[in-house]
Backbone as JSON, one array per atom type, in Angstrom:
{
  "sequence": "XXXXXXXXXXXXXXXXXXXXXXXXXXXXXXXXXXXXXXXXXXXXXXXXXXXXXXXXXXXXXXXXXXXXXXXXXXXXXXXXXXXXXXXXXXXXXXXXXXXXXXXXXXXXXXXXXXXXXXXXXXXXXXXXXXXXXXXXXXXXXXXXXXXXXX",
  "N": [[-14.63, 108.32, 246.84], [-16.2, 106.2, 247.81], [-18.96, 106.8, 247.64], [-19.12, 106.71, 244.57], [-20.62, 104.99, 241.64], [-20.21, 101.42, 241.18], [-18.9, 100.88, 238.39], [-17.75, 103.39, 237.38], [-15.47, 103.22, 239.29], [-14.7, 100.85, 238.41], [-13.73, 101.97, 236.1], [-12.24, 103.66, 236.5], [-10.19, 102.46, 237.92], [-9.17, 100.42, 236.25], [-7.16, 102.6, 234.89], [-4.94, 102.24, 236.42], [-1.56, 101.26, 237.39], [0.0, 97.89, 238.06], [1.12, 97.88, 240.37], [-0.17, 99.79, 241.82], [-2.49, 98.67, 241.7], [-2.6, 96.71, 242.39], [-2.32, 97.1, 245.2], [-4.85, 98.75, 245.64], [-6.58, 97.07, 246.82], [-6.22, 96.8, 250.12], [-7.5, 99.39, 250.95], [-10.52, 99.61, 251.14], [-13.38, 97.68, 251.6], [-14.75, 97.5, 249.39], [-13.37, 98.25, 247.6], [-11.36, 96.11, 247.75], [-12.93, 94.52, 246.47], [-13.76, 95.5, 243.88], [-11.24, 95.54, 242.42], [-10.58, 92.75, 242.81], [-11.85, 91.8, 240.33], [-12.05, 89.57, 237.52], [-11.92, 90.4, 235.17], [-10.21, 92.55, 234.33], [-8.14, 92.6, 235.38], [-7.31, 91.06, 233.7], [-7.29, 92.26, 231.11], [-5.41, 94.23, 231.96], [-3.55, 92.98, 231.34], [-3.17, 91.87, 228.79], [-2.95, 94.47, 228.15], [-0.3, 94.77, 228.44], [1.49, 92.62, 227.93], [0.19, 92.27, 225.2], [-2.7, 90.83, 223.25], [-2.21, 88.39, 222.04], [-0.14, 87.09, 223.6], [-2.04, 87.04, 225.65], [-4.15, 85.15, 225.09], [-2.42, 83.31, 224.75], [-1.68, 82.68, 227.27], [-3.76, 82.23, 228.71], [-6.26, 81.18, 231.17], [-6.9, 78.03, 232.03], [-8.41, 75.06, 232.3], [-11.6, 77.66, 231.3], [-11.76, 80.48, 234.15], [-10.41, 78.71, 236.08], [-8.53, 79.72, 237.22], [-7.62, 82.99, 238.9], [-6.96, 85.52, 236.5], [-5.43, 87.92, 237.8], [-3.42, 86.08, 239.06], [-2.11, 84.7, 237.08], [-1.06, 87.09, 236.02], [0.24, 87.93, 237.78], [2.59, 85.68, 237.7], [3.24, 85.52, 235.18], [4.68, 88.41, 235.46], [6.48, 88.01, 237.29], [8.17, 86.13, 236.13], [8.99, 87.88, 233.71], [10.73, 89.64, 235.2], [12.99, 87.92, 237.27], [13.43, 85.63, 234.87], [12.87, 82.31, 233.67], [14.33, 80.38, 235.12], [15.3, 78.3, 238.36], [14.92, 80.55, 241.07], [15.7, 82.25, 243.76], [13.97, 84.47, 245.58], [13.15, 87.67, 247.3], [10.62, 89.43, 248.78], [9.54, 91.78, 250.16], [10.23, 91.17, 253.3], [10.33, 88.26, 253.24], [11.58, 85.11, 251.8], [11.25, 83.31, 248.79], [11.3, 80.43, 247.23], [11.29, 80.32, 243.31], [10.34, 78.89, 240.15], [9.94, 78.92, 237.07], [8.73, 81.44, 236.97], [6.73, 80.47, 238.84], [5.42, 80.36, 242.52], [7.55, 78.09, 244.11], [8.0, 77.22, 246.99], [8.04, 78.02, 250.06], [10.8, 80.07, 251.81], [10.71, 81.29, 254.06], [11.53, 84.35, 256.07], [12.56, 87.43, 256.89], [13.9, 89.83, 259.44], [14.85, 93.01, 260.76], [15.14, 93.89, 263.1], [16.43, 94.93, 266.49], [16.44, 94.08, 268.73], [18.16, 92.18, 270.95], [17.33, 89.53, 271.13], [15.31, 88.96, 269.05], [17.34, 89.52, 267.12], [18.68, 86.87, 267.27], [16.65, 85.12, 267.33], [15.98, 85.64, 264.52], [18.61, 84.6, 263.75], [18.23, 81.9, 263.64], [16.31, 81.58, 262.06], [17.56, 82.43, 259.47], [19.56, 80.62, 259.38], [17.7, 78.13, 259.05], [16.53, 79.07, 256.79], [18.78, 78.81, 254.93], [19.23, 76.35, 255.43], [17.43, 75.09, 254.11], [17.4, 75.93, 251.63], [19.52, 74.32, 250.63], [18.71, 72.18, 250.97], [16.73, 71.97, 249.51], [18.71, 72.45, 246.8], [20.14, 69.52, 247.27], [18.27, 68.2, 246.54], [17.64, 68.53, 243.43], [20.16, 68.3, 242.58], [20.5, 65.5, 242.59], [17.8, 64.64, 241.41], [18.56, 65.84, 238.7], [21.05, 64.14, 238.51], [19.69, 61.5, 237.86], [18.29, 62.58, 236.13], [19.78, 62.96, 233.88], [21.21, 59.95, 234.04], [19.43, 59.17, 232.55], [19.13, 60.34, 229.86], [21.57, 59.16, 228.88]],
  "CA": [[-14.82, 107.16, 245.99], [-16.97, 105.34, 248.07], [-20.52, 107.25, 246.68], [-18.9, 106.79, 243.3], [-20.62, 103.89, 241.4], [-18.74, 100.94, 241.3], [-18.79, 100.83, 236.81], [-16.75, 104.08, 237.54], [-14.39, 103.06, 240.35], [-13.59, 100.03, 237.57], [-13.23, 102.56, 234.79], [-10.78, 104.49, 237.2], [-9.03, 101.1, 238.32], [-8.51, 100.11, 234.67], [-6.44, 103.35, 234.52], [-4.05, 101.97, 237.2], [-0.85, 100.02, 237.04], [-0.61, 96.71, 238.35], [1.48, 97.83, 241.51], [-1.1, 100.42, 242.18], [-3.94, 97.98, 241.44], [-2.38, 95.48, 243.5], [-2.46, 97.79, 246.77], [-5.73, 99.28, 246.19], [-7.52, 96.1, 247.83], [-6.25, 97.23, 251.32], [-8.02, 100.42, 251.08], [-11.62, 99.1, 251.98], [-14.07, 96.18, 250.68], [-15.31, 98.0, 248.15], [-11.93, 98.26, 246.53], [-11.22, 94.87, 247.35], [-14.17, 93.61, 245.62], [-13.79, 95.86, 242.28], [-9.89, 94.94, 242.27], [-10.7, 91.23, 242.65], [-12.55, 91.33, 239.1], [-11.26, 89.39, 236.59], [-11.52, 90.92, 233.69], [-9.89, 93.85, 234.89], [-6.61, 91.81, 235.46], [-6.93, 90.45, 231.64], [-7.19, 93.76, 230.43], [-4.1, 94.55, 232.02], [-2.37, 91.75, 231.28], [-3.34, 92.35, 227.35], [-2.32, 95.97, 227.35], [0.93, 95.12, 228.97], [1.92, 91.73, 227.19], [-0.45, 92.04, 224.24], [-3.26, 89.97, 222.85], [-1.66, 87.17, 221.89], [0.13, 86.38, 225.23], [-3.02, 87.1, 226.94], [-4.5, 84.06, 224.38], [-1.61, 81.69, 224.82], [-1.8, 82.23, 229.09], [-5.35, 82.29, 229.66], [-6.2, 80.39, 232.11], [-7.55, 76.86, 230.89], [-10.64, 75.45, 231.39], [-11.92, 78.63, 231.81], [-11.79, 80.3, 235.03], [-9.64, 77.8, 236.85], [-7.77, 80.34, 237.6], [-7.66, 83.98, 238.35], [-5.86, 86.37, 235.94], [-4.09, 88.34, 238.86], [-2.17, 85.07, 239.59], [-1.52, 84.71, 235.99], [-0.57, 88.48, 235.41], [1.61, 88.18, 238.58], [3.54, 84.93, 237.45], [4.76, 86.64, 234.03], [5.41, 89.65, 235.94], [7.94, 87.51, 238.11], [9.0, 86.04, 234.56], [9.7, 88.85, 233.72], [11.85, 89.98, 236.55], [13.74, 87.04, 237.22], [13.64, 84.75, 234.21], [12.35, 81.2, 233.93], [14.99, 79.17, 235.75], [15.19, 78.54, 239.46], [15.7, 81.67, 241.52], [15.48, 82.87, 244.8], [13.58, 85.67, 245.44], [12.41, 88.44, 248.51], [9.32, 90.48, 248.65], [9.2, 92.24, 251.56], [10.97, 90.17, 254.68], [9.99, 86.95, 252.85], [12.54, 84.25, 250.54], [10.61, 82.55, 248.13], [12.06, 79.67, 245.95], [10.26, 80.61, 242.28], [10.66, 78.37, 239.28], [9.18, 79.34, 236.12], [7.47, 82.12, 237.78], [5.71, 80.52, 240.13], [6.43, 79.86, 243.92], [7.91, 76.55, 244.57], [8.5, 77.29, 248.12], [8.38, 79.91, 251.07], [11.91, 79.45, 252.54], [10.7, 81.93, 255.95], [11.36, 85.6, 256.61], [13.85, 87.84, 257.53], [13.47, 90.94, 259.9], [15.68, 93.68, 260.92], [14.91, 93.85, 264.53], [17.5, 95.45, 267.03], [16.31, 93.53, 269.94], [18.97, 90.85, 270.7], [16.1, 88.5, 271.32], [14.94, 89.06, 267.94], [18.51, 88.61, 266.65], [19.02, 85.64, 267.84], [15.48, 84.24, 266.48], [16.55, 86.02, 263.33], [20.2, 84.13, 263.04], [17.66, 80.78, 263.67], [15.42, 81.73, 260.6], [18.65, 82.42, 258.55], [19.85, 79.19, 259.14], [16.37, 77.19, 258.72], [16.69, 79.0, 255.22], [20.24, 78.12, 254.49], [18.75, 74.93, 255.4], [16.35, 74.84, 253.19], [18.1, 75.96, 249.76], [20.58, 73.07, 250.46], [18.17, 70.84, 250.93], [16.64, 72.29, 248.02], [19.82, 71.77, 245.54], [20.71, 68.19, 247.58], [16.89, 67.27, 245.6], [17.68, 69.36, 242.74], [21.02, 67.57, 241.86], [19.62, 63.84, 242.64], [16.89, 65.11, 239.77], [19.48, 66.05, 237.59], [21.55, 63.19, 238.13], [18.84, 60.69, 237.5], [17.68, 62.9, 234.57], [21.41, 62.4, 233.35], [21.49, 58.47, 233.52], [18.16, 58.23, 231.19], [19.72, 60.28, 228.42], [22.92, 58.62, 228.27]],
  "C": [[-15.94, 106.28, 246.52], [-18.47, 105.83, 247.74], [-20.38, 107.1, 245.13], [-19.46, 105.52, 242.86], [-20.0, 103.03, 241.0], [-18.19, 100.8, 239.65], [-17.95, 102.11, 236.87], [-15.79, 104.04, 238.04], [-13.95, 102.11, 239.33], [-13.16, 100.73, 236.44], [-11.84, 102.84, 235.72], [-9.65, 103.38, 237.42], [-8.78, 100.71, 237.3], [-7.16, 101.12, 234.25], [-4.92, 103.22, 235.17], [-2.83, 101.22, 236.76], [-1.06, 99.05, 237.89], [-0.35, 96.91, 239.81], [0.49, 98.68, 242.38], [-2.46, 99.19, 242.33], [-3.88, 96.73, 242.72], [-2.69, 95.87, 245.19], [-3.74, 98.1, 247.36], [-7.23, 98.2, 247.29], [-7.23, 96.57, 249.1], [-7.05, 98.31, 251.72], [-9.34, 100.16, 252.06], [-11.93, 97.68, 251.13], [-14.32, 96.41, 249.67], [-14.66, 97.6, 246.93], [-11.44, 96.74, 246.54], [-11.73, 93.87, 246.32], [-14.37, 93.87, 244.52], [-12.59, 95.0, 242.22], [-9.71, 93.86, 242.16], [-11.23, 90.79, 240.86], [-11.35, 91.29, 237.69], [-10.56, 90.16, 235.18], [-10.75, 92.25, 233.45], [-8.44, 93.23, 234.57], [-6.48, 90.71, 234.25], [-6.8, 91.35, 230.82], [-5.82, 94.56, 230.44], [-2.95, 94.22, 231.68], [-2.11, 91.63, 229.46], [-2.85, 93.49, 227.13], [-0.77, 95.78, 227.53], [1.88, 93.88, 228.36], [1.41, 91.84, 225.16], [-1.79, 90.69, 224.31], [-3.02, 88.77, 222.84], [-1.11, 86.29, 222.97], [-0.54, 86.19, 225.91], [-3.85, 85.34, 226.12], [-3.73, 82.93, 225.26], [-2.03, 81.74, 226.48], [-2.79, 82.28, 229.4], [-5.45, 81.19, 230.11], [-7.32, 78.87, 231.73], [-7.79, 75.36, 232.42], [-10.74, 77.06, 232.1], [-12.21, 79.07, 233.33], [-11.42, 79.52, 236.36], [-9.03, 78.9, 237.83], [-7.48, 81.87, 237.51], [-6.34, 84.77, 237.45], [-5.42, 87.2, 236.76], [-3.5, 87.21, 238.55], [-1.54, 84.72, 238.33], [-0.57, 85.76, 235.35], [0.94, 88.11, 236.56], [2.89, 86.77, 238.24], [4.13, 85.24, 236.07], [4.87, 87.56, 234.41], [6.91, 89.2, 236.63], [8.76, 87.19, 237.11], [9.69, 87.22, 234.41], [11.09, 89.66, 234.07], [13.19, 89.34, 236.59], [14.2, 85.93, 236.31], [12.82, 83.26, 234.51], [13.22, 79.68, 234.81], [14.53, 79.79, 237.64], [15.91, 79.5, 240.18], [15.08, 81.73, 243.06], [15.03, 84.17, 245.13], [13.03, 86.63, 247.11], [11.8, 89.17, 248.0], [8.88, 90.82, 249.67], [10.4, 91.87, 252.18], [10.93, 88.77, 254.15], [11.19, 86.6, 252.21], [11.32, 83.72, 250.1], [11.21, 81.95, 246.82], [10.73, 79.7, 244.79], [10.93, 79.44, 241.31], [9.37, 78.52, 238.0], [7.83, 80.45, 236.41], [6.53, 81.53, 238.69], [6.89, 79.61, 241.34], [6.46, 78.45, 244.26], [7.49, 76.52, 246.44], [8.81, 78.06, 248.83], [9.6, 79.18, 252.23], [11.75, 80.14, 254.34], [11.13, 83.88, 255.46], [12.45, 86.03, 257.06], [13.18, 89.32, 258.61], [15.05, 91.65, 260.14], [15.58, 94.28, 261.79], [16.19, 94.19, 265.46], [17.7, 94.9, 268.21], [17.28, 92.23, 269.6], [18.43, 89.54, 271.19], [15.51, 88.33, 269.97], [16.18, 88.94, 267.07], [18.39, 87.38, 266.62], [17.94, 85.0, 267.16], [15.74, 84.27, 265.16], [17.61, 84.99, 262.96], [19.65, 82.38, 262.63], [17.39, 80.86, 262.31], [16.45, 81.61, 259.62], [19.22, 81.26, 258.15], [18.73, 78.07, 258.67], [16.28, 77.44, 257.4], [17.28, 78.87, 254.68], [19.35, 76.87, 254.32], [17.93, 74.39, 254.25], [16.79, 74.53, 252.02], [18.93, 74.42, 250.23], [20.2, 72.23, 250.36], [17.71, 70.55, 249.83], [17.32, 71.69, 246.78], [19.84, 70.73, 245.75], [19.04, 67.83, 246.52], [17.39, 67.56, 244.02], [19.27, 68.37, 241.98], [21.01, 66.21, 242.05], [18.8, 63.89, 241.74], [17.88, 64.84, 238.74], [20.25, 64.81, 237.42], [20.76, 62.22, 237.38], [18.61, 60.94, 235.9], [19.08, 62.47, 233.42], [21.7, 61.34, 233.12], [20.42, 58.2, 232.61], [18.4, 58.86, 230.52], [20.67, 59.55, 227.72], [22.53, 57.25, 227.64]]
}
């Protein structure tokens, strides 16, 4: 691939899905640097939502914002729905709300060393910590939002 010109390497990367498309940046620069192009990740995002969705979510003023990060927040839609969820990808938590990430709650591993436990049972708790602290905001919102309808 790398003698291939790069108007071919994006035909070929057009042919990809997104999880494929998403990986092939690690490969080299090359691939990073086709894979980065927008219009590539509107194309996808049109064949796989349609037209119309790709309309309503384009990214506004133009270019603000790339379409990866657009494709990948209705992909999480998708997934999980539009309320607040908790999510892992990898070792990671990440509090999402309406597809996008509110909040990286930390990491988990699965480490055997009881030194790495032990840091582990920390992290666990720092992300307990977190969500709770999370909801304790989350139902102070709600309440509030609750005394200005009534």
């Amino acid at each position: 691939m790398d003698v291939l010109p790069g108007e071919l390497c994006f035909k070929i990367f057009r042919l990809l899905d997104h999880q494929s498309l998403a990986a092939a940046p690690q490969v080299c620069t090359k691939w990073n640097a086709l894979t980065c192009d927008d219009e590539l990740w509107r194309k996808l995002f049109e064949d796989r939502w349609g037209a119309d969705a790709a309309a309503f979510y384009a990214p506004e003023p133009q270019g603000s914002r790339p379409w990866k990060d657009v494709f990948v927040v209705q992909d999480r839609c998708d997934r999980y729905g539009l309320g607040v969820r908790i999510i892992r990808e990898g070792n990671d938590y990440y509090l999402i709300y309406q597809g996008e990430i509110q909040s990286y709650l930390g990491t988990s591993s699965d480490a055997k060393d009881a030194q790495l436990q032990s840091a582990e049972a920390t992290e666990k708790r720092q992300i307990s910590d977190r969500i709770l602290f999370f909801l304790g905001d989350l139902e102070t919102a709600y309440a509030d939002a609750k005394r200005v309808k009534a």
